[in-house]
PDB file of C-alpha atoms in Angstrom:
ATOM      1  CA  UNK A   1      -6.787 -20.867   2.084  1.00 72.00           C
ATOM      2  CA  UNK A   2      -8.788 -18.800   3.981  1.00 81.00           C
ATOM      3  CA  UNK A   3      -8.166 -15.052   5.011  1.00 84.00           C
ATOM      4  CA  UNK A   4      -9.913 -15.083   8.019  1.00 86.00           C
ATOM      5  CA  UNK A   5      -8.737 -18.179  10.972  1.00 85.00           C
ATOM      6  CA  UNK A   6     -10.374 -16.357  14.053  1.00 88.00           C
ATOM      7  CA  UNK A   7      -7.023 -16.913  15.683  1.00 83.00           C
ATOM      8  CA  UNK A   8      -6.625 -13.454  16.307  1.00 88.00           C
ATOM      9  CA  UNK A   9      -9.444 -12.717  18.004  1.00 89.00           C
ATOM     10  CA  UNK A  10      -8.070 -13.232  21.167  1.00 89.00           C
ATOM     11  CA  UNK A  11      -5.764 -10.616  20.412  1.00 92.00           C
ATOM     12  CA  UNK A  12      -2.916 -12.798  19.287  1.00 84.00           C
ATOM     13  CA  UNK A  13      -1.087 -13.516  15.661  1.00 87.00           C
ATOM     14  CA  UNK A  14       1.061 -16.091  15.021  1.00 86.00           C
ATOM     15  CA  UNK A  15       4.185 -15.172  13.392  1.00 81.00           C
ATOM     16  CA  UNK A  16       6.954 -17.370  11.629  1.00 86.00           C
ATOM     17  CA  UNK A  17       8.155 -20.430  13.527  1.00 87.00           C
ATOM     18  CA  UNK A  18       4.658 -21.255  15.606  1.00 85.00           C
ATOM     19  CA  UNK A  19       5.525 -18.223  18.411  1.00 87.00           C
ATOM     20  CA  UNK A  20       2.210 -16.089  18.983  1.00 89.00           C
ATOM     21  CA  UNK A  21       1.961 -12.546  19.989  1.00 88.00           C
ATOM     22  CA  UNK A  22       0.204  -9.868  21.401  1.00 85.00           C
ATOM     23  CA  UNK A  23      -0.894  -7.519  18.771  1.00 90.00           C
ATOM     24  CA  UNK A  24       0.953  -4.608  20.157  1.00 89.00           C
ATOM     25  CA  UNK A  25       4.107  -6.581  20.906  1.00 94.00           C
ATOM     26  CA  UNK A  26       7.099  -4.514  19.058  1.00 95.00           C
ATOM     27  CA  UNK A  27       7.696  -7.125  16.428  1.00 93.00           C
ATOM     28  CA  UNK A  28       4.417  -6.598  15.278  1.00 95.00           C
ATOM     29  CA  UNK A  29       4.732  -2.981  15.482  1.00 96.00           C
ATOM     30  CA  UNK A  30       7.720  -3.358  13.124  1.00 97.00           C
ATOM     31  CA  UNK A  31       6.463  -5.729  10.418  1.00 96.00           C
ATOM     32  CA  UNK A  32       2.865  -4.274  10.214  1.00 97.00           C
ATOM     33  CA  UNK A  33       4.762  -0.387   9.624  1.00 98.00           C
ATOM     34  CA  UNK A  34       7.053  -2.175   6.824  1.00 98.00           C
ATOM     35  CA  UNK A  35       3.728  -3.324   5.447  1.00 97.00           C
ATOM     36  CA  UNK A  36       2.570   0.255   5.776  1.00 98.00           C
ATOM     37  CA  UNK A  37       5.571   1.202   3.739  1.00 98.00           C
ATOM     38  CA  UNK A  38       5.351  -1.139   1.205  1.00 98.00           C
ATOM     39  CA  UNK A  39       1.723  -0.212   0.908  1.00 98.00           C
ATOM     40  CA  UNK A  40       3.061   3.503   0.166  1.00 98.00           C
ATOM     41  CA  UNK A  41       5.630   2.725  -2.089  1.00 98.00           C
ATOM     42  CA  UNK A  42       2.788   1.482  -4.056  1.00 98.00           C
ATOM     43  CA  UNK A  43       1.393   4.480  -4.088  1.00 98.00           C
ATOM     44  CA  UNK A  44       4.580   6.290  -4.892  1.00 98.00           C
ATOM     45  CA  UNK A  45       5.650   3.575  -8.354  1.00 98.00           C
ATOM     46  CA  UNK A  46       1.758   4.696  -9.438  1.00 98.00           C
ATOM     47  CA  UNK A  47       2.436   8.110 -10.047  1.00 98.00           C
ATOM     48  CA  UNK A  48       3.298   9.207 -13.562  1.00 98.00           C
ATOM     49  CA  UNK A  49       6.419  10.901 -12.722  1.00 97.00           C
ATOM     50  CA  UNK A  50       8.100   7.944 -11.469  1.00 97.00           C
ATOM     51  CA  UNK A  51       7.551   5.908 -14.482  1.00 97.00           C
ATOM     52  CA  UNK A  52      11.033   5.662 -15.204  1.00 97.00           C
ATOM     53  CA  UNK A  53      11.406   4.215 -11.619  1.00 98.00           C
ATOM     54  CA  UNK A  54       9.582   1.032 -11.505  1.00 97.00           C
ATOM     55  CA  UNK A  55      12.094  -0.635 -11.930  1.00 97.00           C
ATOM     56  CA  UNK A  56      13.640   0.112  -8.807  1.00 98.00           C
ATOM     57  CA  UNK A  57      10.408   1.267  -6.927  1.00 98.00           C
ATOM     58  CA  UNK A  58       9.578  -2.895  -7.610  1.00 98.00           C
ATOM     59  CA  UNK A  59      12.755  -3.539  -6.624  1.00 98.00           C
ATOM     60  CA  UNK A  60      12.450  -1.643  -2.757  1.00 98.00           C
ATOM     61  CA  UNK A  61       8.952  -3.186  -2.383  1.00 98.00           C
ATOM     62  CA  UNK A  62      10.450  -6.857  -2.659  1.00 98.00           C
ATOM     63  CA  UNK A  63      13.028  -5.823  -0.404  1.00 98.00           C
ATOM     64  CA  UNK A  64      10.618  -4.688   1.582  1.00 98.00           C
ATOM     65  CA  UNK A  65       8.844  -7.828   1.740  1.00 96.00           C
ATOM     66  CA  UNK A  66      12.001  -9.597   2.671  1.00 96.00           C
ATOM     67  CA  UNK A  67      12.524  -7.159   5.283  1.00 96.00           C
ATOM     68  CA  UNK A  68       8.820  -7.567   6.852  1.00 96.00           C
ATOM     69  CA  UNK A  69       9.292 -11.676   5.974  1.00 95.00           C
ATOM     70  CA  UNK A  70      12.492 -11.908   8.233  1.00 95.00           C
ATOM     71  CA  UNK A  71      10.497  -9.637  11.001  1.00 95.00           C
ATOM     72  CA  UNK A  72       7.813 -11.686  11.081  1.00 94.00           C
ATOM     73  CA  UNK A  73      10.239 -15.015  12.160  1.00 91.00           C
ATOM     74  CA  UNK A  74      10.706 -16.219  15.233  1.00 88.00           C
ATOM     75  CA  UNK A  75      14.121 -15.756  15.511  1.00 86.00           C
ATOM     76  CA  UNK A  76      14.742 -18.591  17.295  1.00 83.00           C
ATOM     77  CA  UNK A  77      12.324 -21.320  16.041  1.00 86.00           C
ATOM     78  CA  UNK A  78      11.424 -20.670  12.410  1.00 81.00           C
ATOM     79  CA  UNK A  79      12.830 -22.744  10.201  1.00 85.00           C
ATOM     80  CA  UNK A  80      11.306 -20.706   7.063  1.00 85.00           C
ATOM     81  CA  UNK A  81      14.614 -20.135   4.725  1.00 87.00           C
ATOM     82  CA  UNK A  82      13.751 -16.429   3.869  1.00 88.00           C
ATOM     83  CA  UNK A  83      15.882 -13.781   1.097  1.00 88.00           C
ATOM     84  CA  UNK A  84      18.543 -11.872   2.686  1.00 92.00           C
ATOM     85  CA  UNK A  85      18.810  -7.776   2.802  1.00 95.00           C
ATOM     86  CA  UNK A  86      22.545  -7.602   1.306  1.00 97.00           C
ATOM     87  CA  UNK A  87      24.980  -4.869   1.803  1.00 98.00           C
ATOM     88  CA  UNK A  88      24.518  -4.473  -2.403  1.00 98.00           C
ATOM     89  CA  UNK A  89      20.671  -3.633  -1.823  1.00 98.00           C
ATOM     90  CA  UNK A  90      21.815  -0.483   0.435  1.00 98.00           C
ATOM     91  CA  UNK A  91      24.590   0.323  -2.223  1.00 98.00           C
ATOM     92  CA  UNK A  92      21.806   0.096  -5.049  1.00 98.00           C
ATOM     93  CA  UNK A  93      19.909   2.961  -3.018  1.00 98.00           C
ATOM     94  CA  UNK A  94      23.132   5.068  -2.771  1.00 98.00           C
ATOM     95  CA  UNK A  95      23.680   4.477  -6.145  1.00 98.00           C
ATOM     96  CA  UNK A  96      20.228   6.067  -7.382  1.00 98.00           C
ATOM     97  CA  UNK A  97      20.562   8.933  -4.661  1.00 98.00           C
ATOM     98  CA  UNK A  98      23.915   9.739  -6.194  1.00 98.00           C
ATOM     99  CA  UNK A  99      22.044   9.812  -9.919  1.00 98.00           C
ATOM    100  CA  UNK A 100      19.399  11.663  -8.737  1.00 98.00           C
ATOM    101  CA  UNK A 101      21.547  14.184  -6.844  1.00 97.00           C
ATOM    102  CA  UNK A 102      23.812  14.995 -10.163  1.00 97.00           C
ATOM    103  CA  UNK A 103      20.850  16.898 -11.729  1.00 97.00           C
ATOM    104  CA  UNK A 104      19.425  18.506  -8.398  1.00 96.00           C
ATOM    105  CA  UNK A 105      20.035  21.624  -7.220  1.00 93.00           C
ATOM    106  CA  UNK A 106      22.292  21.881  -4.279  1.00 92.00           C
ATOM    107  CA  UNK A 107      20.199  21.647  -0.585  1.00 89.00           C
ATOM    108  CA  UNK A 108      20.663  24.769   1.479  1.00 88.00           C
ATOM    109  CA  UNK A 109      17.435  25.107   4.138  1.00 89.00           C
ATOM    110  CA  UNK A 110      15.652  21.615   5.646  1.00 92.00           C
ATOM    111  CA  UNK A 111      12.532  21.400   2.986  1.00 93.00           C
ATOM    112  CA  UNK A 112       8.665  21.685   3.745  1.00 94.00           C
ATOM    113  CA  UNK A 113       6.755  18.568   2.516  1.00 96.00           C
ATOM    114  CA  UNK A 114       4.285  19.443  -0.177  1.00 96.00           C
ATOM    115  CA  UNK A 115       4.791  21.292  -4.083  1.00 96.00           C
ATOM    116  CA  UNK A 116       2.530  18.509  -5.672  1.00 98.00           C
ATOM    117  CA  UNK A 117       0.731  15.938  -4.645  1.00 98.00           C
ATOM    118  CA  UNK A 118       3.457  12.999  -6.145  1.00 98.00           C
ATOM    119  CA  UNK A 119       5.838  14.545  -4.202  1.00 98.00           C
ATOM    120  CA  UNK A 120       4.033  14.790  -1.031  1.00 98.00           C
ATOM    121  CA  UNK A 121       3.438  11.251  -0.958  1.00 98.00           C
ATOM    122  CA  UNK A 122       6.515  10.305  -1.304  1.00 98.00           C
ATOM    123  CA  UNK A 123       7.227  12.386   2.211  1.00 98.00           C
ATOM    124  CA  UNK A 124       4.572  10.177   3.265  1.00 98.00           C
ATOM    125  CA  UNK A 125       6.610   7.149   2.507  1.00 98.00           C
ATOM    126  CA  UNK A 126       9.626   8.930   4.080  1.00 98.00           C
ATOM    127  CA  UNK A 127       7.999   9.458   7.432  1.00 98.00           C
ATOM    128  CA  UNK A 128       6.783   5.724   7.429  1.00 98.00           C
ATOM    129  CA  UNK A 129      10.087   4.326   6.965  1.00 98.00           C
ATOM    130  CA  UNK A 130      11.353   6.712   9.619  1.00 98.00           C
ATOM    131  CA  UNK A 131       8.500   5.142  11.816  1.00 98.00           C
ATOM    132  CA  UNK A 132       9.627   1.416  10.518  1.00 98.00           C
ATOM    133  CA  UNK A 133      13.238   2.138  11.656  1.00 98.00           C
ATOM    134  CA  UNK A 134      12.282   3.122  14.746  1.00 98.00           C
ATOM    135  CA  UNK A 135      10.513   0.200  16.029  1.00 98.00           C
ATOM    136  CA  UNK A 136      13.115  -2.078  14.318  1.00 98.00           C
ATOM    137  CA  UNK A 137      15.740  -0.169  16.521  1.00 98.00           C
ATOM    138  CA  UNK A 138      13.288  -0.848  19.761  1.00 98.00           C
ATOM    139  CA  UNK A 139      12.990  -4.338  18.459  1.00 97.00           C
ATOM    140  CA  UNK A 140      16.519  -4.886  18.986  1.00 97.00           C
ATOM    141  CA  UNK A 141      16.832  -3.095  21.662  1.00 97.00           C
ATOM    142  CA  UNK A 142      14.902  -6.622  23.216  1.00 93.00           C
ATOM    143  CA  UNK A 143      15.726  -8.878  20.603  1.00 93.00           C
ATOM    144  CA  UNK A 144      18.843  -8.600  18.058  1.00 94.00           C
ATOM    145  CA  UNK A 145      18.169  -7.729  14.390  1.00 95.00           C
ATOM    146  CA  UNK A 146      20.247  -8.235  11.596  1.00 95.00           C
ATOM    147  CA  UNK A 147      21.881  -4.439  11.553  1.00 97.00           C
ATOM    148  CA  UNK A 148      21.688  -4.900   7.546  1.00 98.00           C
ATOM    149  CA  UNK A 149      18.125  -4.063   8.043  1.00 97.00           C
ATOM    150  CA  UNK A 150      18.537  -1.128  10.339  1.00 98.00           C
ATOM    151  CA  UNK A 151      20.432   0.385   7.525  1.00 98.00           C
ATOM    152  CA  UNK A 152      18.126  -0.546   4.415  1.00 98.00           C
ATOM    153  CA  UNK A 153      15.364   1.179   5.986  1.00 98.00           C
ATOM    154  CA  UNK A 154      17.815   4.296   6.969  1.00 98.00           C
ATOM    155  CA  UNK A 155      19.185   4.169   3.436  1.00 98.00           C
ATOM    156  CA  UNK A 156      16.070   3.984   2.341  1.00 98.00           C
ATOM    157  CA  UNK A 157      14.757   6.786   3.912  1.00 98.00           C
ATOM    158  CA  UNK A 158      17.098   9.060   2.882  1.00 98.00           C
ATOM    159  CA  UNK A 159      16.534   8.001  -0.592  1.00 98.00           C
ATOM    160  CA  UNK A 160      12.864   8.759  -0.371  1.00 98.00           C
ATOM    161  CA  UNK A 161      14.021  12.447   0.354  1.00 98.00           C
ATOM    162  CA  UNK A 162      16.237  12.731  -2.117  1.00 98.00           C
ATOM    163  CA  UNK A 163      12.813  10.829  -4.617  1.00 98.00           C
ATOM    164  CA  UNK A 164      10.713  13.921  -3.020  1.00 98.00           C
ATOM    165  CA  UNK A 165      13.367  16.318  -4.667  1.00 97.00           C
ATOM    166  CA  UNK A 166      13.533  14.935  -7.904  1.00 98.00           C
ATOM    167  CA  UNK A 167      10.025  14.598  -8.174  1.00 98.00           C
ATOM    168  CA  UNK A 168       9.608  18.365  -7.317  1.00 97.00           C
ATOM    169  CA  UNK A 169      12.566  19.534  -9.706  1.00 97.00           C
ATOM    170  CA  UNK A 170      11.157  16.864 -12.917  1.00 98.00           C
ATOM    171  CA  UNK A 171       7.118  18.368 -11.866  1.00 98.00           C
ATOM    172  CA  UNK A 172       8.654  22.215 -11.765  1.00 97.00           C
ATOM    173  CA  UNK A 173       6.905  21.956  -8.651  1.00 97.00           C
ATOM    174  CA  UNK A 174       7.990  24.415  -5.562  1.00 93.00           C
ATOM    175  CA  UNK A 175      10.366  23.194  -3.158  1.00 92.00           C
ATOM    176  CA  UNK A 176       9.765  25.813   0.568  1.00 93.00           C
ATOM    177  CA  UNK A 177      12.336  26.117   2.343  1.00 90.00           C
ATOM    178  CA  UNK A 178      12.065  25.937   5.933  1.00 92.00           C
ATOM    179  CA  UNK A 179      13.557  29.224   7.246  1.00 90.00           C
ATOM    180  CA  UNK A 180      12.975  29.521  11.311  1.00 89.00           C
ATOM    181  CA  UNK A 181      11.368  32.568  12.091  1.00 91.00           C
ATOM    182  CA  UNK A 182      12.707  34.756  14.679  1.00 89.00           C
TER     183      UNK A 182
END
């Protein structure tokens, strides 16, 4: 199989069930940021402090993929069988937030981004999944989506805060507050 099919050139790409696209149609915009986000998880499971994590780290990028697979179907002619987000994928994320949140200090003040670099990525990831979650909301705005998958990627960006914290607390690194001047 090749990589390259010169379909796109026109400014099209085919997605699950035969449908094409424009490029900038908000389906695409929503697959191609989960992409983006599973690209950054990557980036997040690499670093040393999250070696206990892989685990689950693997875990969110397969869900991930699910997520971006069902995205990327027509909704109304693919006949691809793809996984399912479950309602026990969001309680797995709760579950780890509420582990992680046992041994962190309490939050008082909205947090800068930043301390160490494995932290700051993972505010990187957070941001992208806020960016996913938006254009899956504007995607079913026009088209309904399966509100399991509106949640993961909410879920899931809360848990990628609550991953920045940790990270910071297990790398002694600083956590700034954000305190508004006056």
């Amino acid at each position: 199989m090749k990589v390259y099919t010169k379909t796109g050139d026109d400014g099209t790409t085919g997605i699950l069930g035969g449908t094409r696209l424009t490029k900038s149609h908000i389906r695409i915009e929503a697959y191609g940021t989960v992409d983006e986000l599973l690209s950054w998880i990557g980036m997040v499971r690499d670093q040393e402090v999250n070696s206990s994590r892989k685990d689950i780290l693997v875990n969110i990028q397969d869900r991930l993929f699910t997520l971006g697979s069902y995205l990327a179907s027509d909704p109304v002619k693919s006949k691809v069988v793809i996984p399912e987000i479950k309602e026990e994928d969001i309680k797995a994320l709760e579950l780890e937030m509420d582990q992680m949140d046992e041994k962190l200090p309490p939050l008082r003040n909205f947090v800068l981004p930043g301390g160490h670099q494995s932290v700051s990525y993972v505010h990187i990831a957070r941001t992208v999944c806020r960016r996913a979650e938006r254009a899956v909301v504007l995607l079913n705005e026009n088209q309904e989506v399966n509100s399991l998958v509106i949640q993961y990627l909410n879920r899931l960006s809360d848990y990628l805060f609550v991953l920045s914290r940790m990270n910071a607390h297990e790398l002694n690194a600083e956590e700034t507050p954000w305190v508004p001047k006056k």
